[in-house]
JSON list of C-alpha atoms in Angstrom, two decimals:
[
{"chain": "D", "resi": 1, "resn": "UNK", "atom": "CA", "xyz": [-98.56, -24.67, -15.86]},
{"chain": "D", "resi": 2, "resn": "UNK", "atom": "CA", "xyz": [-95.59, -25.04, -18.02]},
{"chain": "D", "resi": 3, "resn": "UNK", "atom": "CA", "xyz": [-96.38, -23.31, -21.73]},
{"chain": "D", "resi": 4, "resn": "UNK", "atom": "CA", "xyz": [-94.04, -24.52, -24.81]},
{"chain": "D", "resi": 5, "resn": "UNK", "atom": "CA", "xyz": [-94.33, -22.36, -28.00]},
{"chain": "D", "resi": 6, "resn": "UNK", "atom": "CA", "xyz": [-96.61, -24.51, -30.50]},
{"chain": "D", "resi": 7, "resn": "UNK", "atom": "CA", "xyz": [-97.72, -26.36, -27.70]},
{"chain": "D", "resi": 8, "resn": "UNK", "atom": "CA", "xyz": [-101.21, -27.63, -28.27]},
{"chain": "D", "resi": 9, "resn": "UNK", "atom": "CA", "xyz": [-103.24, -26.74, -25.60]},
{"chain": "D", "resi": 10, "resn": "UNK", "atom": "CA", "xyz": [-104.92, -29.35, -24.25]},
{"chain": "D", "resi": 11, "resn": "UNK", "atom": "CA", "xyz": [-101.79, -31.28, -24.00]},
{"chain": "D", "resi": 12, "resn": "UNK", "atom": "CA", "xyz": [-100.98, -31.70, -19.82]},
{"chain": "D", "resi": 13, "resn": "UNK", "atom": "CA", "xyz": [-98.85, -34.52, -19.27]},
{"chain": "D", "resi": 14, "resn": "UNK", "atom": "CA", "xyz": [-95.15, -34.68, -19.53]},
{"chain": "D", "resi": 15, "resn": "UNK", "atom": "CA", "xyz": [-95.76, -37.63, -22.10]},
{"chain": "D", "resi": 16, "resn": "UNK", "atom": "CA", "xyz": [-97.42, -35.56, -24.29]},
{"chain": "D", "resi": 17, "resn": "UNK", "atom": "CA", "xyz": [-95.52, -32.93, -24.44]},
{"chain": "D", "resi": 18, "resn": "UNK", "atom": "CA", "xyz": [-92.59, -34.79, -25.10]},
{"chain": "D", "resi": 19, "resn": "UNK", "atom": "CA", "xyz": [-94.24, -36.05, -28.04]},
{"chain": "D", "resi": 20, "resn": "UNK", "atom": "CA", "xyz": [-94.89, -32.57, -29.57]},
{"chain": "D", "resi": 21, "resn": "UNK", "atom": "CA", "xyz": [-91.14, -31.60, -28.86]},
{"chain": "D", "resi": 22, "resn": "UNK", "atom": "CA", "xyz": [-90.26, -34.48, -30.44]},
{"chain": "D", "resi": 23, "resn": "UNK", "atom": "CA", "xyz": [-92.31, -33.92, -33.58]},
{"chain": "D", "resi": 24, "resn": "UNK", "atom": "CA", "xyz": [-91.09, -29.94, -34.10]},
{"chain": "D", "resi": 25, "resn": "UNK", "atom": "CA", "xyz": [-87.57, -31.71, -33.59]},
{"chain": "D", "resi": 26, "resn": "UNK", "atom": "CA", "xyz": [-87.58, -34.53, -36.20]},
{"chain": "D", "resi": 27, "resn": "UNK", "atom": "CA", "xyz": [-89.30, -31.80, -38.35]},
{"chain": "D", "resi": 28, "resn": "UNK", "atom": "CA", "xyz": [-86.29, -29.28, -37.89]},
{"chain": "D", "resi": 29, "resn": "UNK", "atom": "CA", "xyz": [-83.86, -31.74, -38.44]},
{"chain": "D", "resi": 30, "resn": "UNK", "atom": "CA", "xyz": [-85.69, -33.54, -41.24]},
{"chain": "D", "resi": 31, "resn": "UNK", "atom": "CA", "xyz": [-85.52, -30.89, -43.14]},
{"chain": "D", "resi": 32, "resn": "UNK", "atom": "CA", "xyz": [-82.20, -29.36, -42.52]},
{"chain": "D", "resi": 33, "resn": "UNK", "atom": "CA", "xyz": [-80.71, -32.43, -43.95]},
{"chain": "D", "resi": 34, "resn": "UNK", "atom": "CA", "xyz": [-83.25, -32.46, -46.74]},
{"chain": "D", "resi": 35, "resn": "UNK", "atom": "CA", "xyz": [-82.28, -29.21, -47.72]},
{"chain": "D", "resi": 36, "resn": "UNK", "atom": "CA", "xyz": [-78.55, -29.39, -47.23]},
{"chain": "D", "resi": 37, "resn": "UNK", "atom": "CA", "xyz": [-78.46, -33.07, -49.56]},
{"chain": "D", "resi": 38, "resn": "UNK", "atom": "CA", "xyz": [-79.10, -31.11, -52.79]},
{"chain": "D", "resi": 39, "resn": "UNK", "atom": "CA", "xyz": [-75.55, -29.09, -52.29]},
{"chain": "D", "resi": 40, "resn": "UNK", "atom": "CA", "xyz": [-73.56, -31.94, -52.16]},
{"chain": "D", "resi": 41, "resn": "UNK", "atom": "CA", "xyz": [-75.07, -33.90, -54.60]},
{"chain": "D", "resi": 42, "resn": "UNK", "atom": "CA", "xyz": [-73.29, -32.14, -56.89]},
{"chain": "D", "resi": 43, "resn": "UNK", "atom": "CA", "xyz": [-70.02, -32.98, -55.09]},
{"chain": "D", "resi": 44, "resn": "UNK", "atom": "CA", "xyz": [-71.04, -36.63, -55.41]},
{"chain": "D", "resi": 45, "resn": "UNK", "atom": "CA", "xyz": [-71.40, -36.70, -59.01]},
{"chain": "D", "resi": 46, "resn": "UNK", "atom": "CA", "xyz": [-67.96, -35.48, -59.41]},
{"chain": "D", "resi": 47, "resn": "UNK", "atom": "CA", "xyz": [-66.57, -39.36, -58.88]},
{"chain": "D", "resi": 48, "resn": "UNK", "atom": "CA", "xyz": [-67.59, -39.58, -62.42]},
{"chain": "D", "resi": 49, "resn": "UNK", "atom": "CA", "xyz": [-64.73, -38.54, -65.02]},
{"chain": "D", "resi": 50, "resn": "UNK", "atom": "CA", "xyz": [-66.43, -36.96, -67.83]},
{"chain": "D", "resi": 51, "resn": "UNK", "atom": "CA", "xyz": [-68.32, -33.94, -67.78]},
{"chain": "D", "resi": 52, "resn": "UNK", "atom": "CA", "xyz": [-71.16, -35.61, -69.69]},
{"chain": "D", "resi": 53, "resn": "UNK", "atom": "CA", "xyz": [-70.81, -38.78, -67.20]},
{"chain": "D", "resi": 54, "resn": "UNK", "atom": "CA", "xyz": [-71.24, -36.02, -64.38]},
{"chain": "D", "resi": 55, "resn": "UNK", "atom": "CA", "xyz": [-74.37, -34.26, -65.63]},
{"chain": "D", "resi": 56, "resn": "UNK", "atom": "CA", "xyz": [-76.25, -38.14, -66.32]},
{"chain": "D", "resi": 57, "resn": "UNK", "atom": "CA", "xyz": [-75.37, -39.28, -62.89]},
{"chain": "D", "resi": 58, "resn": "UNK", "atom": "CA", "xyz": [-76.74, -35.90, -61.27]},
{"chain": "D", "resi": 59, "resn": "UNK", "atom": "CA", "xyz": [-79.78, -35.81, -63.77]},
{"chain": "D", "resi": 60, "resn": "UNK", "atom": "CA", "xyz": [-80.44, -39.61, -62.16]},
{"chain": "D", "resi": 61, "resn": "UNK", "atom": "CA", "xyz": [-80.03, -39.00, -59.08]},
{"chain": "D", "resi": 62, "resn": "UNK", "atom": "CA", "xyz": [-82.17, -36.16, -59.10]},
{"chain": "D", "resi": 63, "resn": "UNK", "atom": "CA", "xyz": [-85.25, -38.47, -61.15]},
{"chain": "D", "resi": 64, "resn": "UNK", "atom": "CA", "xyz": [-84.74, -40.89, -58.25]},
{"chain": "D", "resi": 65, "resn": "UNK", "atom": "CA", "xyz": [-85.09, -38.18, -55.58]},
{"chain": "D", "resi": 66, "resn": "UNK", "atom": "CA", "xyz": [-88.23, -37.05, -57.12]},
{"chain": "D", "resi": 67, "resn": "UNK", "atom": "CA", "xyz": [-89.41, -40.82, -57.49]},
{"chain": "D", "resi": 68, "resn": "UNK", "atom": "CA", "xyz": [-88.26, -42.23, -53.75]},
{"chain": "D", "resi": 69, "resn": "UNK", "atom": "CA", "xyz": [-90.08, -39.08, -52.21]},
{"chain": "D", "resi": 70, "resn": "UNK", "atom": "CA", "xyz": [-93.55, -39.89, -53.90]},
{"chain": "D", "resi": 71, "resn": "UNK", "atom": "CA", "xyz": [-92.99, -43.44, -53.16]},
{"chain": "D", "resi": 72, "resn": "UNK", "atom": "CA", "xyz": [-92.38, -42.49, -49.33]},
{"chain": "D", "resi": 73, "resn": "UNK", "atom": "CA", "xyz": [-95.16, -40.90, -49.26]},
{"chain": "D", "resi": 74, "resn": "UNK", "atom": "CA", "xyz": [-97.64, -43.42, -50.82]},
{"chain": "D", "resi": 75, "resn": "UNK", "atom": "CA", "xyz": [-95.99, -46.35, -48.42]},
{"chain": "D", "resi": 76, "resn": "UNK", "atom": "CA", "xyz": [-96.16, -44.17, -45.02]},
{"chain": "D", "resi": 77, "resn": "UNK", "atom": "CA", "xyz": [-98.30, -45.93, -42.63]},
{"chain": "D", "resi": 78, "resn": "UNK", "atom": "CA", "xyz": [-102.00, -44.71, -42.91]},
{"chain": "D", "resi": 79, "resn": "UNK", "atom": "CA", "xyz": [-103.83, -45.87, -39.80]},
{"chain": "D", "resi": 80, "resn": "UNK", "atom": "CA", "xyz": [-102.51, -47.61, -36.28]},
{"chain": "D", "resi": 81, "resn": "UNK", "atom": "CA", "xyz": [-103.94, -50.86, -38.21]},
{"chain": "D", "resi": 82, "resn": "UNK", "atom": "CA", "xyz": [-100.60, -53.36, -37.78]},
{"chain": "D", "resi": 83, "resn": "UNK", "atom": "CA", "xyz": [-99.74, -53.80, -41.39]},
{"chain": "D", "resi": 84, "resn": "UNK", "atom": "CA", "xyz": [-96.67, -53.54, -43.25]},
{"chain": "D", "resi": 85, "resn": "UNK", "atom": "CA", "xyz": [-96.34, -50.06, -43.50]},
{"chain": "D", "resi": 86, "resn": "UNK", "atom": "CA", "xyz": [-96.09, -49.39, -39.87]},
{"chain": "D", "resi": 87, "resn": "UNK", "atom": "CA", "xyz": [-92.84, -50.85, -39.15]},
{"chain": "D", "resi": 88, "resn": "UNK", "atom": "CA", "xyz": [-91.54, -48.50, -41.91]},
{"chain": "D", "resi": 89, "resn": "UNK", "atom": "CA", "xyz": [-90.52, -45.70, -39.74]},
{"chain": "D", "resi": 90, "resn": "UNK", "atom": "CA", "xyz": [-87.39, -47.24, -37.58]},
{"chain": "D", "resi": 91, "resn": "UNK", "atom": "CA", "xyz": [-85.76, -48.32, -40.79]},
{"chain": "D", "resi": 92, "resn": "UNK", "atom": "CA", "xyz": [-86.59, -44.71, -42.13]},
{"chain": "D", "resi": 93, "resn": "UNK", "atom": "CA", "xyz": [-84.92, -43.02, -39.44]},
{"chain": "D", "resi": 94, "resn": "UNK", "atom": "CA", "xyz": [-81.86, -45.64, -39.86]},
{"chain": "D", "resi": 95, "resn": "UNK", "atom": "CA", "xyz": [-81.52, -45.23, -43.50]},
{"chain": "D", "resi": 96, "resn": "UNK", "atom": "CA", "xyz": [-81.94, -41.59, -43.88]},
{"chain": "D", "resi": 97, "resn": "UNK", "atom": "CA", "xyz": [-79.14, -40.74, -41.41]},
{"chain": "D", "resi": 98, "resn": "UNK", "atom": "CA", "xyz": [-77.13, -43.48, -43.15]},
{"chain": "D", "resi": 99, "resn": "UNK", "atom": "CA", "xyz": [-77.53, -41.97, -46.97]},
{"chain": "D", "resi": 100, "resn": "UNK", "atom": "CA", "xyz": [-77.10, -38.63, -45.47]},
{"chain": "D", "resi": 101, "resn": "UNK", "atom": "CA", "xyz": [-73.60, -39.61, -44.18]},
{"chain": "D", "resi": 102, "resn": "UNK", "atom": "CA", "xyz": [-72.51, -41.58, -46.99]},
{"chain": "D", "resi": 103, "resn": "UNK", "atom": "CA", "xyz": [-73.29, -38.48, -49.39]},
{"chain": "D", "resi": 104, "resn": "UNK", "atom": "CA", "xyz": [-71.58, -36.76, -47.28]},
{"chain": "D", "resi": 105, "resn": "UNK", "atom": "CA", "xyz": [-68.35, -38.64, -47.19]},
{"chain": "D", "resi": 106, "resn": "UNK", "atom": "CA", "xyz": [-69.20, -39.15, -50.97]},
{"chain": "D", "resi": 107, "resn": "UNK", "atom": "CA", "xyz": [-68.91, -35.17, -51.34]},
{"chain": "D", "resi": 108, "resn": "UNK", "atom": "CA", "xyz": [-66.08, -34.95, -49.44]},
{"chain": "D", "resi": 109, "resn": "UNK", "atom": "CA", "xyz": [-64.12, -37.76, -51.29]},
{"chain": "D", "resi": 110, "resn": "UNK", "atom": "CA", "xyz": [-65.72, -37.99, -54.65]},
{"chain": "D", "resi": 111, "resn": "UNK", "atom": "CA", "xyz": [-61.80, -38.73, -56.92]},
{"chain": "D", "resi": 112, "resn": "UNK", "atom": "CA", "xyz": [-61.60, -41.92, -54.15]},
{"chain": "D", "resi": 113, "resn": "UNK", "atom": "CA", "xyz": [-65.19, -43.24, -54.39]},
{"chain": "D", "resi": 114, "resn": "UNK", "atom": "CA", "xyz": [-64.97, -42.75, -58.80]},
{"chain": "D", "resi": 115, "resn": "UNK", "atom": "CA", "xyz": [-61.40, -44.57, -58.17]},
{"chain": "D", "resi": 116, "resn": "UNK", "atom": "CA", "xyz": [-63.17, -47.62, -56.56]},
{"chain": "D", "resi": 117, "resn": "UNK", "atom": "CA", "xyz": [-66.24, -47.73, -58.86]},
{"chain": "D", "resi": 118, "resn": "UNK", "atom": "CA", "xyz": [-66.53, -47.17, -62.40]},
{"chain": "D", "resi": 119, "resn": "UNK", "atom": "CA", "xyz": [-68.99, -45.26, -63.92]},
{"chain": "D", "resi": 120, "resn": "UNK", "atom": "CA", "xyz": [-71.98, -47.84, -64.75]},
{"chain": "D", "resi": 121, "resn": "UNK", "atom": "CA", "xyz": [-71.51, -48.84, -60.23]},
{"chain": "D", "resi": 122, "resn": "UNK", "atom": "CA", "xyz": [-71.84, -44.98, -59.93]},
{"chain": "D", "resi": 123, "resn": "UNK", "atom": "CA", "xyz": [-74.75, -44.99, -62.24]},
{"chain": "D", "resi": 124, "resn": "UNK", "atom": "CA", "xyz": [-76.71, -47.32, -60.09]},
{"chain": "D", "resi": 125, "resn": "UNK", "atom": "CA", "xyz": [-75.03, -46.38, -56.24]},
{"chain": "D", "resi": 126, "resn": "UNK", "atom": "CA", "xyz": [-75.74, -42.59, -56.31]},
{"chain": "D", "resi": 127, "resn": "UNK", "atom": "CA", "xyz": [-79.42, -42.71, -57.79]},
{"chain": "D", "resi": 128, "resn": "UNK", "atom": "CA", "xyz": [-80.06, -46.11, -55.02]},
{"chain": "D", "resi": 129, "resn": "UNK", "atom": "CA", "xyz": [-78.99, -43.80, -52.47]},
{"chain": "D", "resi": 130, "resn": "UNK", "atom": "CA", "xyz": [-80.79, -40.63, -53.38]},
{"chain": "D", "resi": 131, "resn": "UNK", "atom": "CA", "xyz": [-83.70, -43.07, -53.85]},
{"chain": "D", "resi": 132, "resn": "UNK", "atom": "CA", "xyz": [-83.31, -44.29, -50.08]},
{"chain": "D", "resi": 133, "resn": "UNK", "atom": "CA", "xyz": [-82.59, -41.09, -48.62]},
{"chain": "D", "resi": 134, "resn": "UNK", "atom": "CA", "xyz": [-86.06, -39.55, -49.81]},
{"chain": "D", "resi": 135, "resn": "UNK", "atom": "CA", "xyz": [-87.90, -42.48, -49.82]},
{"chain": "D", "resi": 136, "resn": "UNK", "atom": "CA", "xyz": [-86.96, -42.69, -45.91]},
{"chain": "D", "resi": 137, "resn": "UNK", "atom": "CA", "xyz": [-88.17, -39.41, -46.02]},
{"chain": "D", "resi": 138, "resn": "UNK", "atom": "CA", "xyz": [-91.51, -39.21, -47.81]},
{"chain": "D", "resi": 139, "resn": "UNK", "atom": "CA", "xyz": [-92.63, -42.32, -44.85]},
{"chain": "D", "resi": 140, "resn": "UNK", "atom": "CA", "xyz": [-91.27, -39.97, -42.12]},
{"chain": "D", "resi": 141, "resn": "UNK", "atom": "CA", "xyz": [-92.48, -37.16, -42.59]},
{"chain": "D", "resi": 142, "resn": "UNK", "atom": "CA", "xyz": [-96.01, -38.40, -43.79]},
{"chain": "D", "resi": 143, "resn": "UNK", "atom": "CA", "xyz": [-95.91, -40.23, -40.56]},
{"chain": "D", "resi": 144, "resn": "UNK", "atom": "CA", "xyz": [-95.18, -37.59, -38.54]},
{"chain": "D", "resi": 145, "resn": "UNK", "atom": "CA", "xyz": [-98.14, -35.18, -40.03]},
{"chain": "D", "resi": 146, "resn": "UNK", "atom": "CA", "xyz": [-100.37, -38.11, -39.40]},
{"chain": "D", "resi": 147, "resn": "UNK", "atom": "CA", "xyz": [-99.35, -38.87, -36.03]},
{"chain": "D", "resi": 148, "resn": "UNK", "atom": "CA", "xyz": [-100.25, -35.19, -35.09]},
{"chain": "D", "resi": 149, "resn": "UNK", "atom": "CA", "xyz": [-103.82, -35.36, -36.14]},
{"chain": "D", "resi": 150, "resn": "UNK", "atom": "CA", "xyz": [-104.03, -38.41, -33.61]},
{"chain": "D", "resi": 151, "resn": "UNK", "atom": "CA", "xyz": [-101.99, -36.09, -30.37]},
{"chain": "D", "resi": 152, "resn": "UNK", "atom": "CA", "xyz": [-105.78, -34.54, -30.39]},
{"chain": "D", "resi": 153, "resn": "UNK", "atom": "CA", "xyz": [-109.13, -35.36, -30.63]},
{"chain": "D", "resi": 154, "resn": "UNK", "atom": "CA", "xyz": [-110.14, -31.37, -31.68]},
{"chain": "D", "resi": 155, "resn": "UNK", "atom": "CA", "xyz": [-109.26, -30.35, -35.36]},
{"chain": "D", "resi": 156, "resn": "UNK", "atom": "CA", "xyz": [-108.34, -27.20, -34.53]},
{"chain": "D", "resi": 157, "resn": "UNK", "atom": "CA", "xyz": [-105.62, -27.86, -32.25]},
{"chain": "D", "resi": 158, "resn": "UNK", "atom": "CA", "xyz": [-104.25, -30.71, -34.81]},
{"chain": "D", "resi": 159, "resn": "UNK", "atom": "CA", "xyz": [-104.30, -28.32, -37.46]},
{"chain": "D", "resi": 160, "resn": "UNK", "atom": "CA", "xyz": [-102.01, -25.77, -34.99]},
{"chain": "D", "resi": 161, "resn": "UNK", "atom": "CA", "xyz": [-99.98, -28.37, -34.25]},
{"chain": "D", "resi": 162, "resn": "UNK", "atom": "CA", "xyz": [-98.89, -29.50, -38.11]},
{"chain": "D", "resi": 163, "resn": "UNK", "atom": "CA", "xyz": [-98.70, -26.08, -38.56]},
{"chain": "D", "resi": 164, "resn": "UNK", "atom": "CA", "xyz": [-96.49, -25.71, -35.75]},
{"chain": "D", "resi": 165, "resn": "UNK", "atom": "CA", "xyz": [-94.46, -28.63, -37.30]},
{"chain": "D", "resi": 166, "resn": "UNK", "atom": "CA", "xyz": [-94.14, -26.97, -40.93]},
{"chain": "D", "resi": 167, "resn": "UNK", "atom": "CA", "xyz": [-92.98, -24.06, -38.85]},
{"chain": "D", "resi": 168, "resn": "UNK", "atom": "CA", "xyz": [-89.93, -26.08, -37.01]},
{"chain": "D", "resi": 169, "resn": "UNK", "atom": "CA", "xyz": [-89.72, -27.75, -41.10]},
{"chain": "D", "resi": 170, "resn": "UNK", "atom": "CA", "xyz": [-89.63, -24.49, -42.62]},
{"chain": "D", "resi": 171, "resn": "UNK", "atom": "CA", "xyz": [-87.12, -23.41, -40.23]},
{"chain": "D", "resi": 172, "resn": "UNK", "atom": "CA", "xyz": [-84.60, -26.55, -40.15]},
{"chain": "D", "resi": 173, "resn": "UNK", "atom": "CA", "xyz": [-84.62, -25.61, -43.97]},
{"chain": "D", "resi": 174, "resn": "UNK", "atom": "CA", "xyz": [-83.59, -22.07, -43.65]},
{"chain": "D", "resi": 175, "resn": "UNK", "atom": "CA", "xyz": [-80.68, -22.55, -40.94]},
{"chain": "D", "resi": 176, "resn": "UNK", "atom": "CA", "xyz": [-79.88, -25.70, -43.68]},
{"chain": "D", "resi": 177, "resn": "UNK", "atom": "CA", "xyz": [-79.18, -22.63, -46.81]}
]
């Protein structure tokens, strides 16, 4: 019998464990990007010319990354009932790697991208973003957490498992700083 660190144990088949793998990955990797956004948002907000213009546009995109994570959280899908909310999660995934890119290329270039927009554009791009990017991330990784309470039918070994999955989170964030 193959063992996996974290593995739940009642988990036998190959389907199942990929599952679990799959969960402690998107966890790691969730949150490594999660936790590497905030140091370029700074970087980002220098497209904007004044210093005052700089510390508004950071100030709103950090209301909006407060705002789209709450928001992600309350739309993540709830139940396997087919509403709405469950085709949420491909989207997610799309979007978050998208935003994390574009801040990134926003960081690297920010005297290009304040160039090409003026100030009241950057007032309402960088928040919309920041918005996305957490907001993608509030349905994820609610879904996830949820999705591991249904991988078993005993509380105990769902309760392992999410830890297990804050563990990979908590560890995505520290290689991240």
């Amino acid at each position: 019998e193959l063992q996996m660190p974290g593995l739940v144990s009642h988990i036998r088949s190959w389907a199942e464990r990929w599952k679990v793998a799959s969960l402690h990955a998107a966890c790691f990797l969730i949150y490594a990007a999660t936790y590497t956004l905030p140091t370029l948002l700074p970087f980002a907000a220098e497209a904007a010319k004044a210093t005052t213009q700089r510390e508004q546009l950071l100030m709103w995109i950090l209301v909006s990354q407060q705002a789209g994570d709450a928001l992600g959280r309350l739309a993540a899908p709830r139940s396997r009932r087919r509403d709405w909310k469950n085709h949420l999660r491909l989207p997610s995934v799309v979007c978050l790697i998208c935003v994390f890119f574009a801040f990134m290329a926003c960081a690297i270039r920010p005297q290009e991208l304040g160039q090409r927009l003026g100030f009241r554009a950057l007032l309402l791009l960088l928040p919309s973003m920041s918005f996305l990017y957490f907001f993608s991330r509030g349905v994820l990784v609610t879904a996830m957490f949820l999705r591991a309470r249904d991988l078993s039918d005993s509380r105990e070994e769902a309760e392992r498992l999410a830890s297990n999955m804050g563990f990979m989170g908590q560890m995505g964030a520290l290689t991240a700083n």
